[in-house]
CSV table of C-alpha atoms in Angstrom, one decimal:
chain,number,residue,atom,x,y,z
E,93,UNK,CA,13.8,-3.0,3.5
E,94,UNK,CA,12.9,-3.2,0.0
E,95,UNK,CA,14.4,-4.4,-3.1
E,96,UNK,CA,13.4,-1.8,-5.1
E,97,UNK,CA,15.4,1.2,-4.2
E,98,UNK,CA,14.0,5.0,-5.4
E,99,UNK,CA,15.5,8.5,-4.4
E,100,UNK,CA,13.5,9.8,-1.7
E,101,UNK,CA,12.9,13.1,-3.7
E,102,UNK,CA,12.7,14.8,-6.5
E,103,UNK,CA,12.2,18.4,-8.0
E,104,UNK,CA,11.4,20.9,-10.7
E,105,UNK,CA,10.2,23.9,-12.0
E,106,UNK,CA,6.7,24.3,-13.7
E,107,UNK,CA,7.3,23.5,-17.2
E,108,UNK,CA,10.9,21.2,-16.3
E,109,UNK,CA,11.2,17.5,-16.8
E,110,UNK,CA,11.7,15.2,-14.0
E,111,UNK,CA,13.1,11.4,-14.0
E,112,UNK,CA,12.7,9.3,-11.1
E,113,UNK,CA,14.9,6.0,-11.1
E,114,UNK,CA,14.0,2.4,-10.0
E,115,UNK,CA,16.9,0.2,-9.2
E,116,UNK,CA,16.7,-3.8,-9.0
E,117,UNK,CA,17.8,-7.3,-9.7
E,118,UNK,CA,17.7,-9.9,-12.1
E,119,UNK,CA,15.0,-11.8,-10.5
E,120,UNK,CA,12.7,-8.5,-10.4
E,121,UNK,CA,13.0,-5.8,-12.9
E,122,UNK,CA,15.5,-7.6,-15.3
E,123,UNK,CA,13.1,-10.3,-15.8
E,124,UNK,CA,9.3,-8.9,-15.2
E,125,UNK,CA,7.6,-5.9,-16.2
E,126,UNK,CA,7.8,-2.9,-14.2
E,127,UNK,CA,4.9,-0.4,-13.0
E,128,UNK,CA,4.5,2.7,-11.5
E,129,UNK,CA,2.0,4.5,-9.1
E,130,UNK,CA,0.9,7.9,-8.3
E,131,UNK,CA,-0.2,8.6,-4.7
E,132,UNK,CA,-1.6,12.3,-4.5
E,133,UNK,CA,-1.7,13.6,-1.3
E,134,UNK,CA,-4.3,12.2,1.3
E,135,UNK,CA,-5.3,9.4,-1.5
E,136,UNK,CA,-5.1,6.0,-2.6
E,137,UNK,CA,-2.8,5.4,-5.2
E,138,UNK,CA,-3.1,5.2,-8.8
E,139,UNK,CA,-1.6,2.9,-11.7
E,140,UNK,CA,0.7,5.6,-13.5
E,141,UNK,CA,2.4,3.0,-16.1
E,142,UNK,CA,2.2,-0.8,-16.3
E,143,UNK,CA,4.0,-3.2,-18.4
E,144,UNK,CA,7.2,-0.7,-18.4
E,145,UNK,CA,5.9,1.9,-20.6
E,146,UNK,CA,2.1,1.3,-21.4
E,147,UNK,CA,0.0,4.3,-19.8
E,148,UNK,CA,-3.8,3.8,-18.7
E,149,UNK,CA,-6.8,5.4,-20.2
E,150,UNK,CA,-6.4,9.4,-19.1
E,151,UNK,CA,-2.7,9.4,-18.0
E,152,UNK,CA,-1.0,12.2,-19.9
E,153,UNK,CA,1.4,11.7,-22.4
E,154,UNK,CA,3.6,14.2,-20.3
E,155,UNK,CA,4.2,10.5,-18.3
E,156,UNK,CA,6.9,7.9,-19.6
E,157,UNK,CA,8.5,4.6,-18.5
E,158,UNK,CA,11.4,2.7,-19.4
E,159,UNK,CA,13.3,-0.6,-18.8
E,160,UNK,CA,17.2,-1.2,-18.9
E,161,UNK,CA,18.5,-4.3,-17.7
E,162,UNK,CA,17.7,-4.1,-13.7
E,163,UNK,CA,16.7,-0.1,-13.3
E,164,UNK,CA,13.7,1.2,-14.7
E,165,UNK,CA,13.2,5.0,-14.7
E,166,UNK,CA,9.7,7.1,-15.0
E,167,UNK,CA,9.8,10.5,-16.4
E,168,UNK,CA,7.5,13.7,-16.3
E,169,UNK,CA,8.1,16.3,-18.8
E,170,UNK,CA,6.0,19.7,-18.2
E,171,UNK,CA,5.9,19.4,-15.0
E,172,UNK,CA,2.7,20.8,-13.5
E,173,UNK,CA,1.6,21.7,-9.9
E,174,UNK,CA,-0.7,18.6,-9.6
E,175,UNK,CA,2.3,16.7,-10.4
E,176,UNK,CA,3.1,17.0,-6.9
E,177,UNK,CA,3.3,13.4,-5.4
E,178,UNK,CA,4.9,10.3,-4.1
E,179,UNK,CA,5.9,8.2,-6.7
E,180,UNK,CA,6.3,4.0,-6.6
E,181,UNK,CA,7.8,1.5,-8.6
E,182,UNK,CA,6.6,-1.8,-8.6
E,183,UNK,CA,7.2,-5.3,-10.0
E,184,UNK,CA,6.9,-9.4,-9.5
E,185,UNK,CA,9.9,-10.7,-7.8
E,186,UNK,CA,10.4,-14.0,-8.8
E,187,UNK,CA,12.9,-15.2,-6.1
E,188,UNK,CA,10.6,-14.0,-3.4
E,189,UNK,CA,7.4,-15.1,-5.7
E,190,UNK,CA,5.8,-12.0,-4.5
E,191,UNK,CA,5.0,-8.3,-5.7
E,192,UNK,CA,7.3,-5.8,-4.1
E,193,UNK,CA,7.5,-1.7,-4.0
E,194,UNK,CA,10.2,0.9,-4.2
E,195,UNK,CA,10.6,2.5,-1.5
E,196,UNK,CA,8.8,5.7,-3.0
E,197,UNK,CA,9.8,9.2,-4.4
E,198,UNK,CA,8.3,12.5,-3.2
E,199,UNK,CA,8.2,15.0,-6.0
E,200,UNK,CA,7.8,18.7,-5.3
E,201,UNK,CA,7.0,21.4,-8.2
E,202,UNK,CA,9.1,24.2,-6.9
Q,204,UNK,CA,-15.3,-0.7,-12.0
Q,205,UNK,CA,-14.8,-0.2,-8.6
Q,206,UNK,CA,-13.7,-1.6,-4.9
Q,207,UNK,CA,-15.4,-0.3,-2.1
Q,208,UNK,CA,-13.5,-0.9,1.5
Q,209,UNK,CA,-15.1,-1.1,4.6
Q,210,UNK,CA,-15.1,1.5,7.0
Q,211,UNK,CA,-12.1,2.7,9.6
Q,212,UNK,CA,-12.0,0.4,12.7
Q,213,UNK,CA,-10.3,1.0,16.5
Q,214,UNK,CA,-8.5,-1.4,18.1
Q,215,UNK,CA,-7.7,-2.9,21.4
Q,216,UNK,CA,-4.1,-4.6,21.5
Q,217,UNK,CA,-5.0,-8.3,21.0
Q,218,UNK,CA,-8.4,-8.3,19.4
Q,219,UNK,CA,-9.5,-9.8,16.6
Q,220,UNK,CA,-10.5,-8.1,13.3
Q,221,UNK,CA,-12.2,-8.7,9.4
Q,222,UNK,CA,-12.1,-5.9,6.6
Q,223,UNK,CA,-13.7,-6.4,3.5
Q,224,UNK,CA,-13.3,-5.2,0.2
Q,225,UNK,CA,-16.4,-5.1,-2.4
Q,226,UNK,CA,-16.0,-5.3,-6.3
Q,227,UNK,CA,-18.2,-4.5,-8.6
Q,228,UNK,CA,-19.2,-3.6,-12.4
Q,229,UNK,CA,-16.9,-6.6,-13.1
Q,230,UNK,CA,-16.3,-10.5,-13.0
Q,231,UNK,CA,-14.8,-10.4,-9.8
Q,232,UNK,CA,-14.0,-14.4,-9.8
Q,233,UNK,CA,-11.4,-13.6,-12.5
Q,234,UNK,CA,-9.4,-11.0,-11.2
Q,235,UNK,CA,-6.3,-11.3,-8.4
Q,236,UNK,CA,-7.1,-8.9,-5.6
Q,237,UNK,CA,-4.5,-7.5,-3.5
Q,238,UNK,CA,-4.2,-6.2,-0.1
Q,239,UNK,CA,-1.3,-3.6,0.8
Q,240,UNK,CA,-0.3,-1.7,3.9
Q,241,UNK,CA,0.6,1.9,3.8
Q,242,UNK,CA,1.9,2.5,7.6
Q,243,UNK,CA,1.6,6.4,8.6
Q,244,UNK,CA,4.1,8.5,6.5
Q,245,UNK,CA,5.6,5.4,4.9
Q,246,UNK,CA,5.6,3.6,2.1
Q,247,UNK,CA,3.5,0.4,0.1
Q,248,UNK,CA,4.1,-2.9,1.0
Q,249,UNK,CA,2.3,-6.0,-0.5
Q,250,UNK,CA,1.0,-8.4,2.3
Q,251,UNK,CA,-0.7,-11.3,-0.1
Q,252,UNK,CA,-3.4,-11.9,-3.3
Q,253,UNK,CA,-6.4,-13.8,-3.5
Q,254,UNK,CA,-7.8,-15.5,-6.7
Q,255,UNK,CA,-11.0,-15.5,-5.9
Q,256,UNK,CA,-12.3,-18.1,-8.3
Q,257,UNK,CA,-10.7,-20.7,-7.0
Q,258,UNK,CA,-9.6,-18.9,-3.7
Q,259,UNK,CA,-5.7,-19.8,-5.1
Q,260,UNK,CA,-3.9,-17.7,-2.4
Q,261,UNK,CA,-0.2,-16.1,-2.1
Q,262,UNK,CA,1.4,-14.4,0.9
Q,263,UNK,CA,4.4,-12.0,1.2
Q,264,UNK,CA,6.6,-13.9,3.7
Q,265,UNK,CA,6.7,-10.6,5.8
Q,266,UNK,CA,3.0,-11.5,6.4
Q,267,UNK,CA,2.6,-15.2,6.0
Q,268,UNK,CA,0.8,-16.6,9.3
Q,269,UNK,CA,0.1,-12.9,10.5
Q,270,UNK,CA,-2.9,-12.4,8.6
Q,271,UNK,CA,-5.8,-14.3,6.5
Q,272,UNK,CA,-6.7,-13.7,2.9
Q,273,UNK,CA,-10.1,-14.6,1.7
Q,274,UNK,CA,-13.0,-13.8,-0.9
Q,275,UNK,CA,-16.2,-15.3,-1.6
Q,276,UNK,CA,-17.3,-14.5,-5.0
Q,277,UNK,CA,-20.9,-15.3,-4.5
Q,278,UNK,CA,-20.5,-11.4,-3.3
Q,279,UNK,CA,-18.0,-10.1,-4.5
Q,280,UNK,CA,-15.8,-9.6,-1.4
Q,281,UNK,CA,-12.8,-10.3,-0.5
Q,282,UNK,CA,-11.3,-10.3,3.4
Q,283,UNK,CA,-8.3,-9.2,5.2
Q,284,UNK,CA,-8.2,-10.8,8.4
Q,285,UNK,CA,-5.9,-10.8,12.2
Q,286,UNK,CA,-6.8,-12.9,15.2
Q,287,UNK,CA,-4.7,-10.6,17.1
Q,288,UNK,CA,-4.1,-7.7,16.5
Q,289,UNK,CA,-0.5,-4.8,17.9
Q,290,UNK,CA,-0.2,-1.8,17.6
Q,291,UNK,CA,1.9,-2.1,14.7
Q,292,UNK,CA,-0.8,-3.3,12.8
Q,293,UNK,CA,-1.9,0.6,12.6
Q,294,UNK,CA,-2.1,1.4,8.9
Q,295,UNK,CA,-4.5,2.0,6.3
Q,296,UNK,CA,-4.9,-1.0,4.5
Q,297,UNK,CA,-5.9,-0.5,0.4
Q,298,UNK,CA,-7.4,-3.7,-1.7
Q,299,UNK,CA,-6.5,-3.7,-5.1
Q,300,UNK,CA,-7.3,-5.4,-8.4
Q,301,UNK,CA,-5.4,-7.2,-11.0
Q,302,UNK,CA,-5.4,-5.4,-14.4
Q,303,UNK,CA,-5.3,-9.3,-15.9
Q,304,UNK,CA,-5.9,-12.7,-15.0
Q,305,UNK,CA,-2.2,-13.0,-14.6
Q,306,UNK,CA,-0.6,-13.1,-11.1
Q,307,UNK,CA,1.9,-10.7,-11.6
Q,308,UNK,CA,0.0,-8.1,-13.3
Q,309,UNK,CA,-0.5,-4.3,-12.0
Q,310,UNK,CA,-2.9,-3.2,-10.0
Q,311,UNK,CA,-5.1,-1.0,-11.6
Q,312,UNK,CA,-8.2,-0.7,-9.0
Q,313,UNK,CA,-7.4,0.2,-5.9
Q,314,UNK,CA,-10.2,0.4,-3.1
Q,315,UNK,CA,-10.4,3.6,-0.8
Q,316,UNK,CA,-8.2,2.6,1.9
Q,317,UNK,CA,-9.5,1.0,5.4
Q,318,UNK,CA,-7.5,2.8,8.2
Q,319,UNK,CA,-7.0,0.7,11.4
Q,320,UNK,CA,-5.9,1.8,14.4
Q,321,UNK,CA,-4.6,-0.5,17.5
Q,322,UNK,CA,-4.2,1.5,21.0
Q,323,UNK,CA,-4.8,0.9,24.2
């Protein structure tokens, strides 16, 4: 059971935005940075977004993160086909002094 | 920069097992590396980091005294470890890197994935 909780799914149209959500606590994402991973089909993840809303070298800017008090939410605006992924949030919990994951969103481009 | 995982093992029910997990194109001693699970058609879960410059290591209590973390830096590898293994243990196991010195950092290298399956 994780502390991080995510809808199991999410959808859109080609061209649509998308937001995922990430709900927590205090002692996770109201007090540590927050991160989020892309895992394409039959691969190893990827880091989407660290540090809340920092992207890596050769994420789009279509991908965004934000923080607000205990949720976090990442959001992808013209959607495209190779979009199509699960989706994890991801931060340090400092009660359980460990790292923990949501518990993952699958997004389909209708 | 990369992590390159050993390759998929098989299982008997009560075995013993070692993967390891290869960095290179980078200090390796100054980077956390991570292991997590990915059970079939489920999620991520952390199971524990290794510093391996000091071998300073940390354990999700889910998988405290199930499994051993270890590295040796003089090659760049670290190790995921069971002394016995069930067949809940079947998953693909990925090693991962910390984007900082920092503990609590993201992981922004992660390894290929080592799938293990346990069966009788």
């Amino acid at each position: 059971q994780s502390v991080l909780t995510q809808p199991p799914s999410a959808s859109g149209t080609p061209g649509q935005r998308v937001t995922i959500s990430c709900s927590g606590s205090s002692s996770n994402i109201g007090s540590k940075y927050v991160y989020w991973y892309q895992q394409l089909p039959g691969t190893a993840p990827k880091l989407l977004m660290y540090r809340n809303n920092q992207r890596p070298s050769g994420v789009p800017d279509r991908f965004s993160g934000s923080r607000s008090g205990t949720s976090a939410s990442l959001a992808i605006s013209g959607l495209r086909s190779e979009d199509e992924a699960d989706y994890y949030c991801a931060t340090w919990d400092a009660t359980l002094s460990g790292y923990v994951f949501g518990t993952g969103t699958k997004v389909t481009v209708l | 920069v990369q992590l390159v995982q050993s390759g998929a093992e098989v299982r008997n029910p009560g075995e013993s097992l070692k993967i390891s997990c290869k960095g290179s194109e980078y200090k390796f001693a100054s980077y956390w590396i991570g292991w997590v699970r990915q059970m079939p058609g489920r999620g991520l879960e952390w199971m524990g980091i290794i510093y391996p410059g000091d071998s300073d290591t940390r354990y999700s209590p889910s998988f405290q005294g199930q499994v051993t973390i270890s590295a040796d830096k003089s090659i760049s590898t670290a190790y995921l470890q069971w002394s016995s293994l069930k067949a809940s243990d079947t998953a693909m196991y990925y090693c991962v890197k910390g984007y900082s010195g920092s503990l609590n950092d993201a992981f922004d290298i992660w390894g290929q994935g080592t799938m293990v399956t346990v069966s009788s």
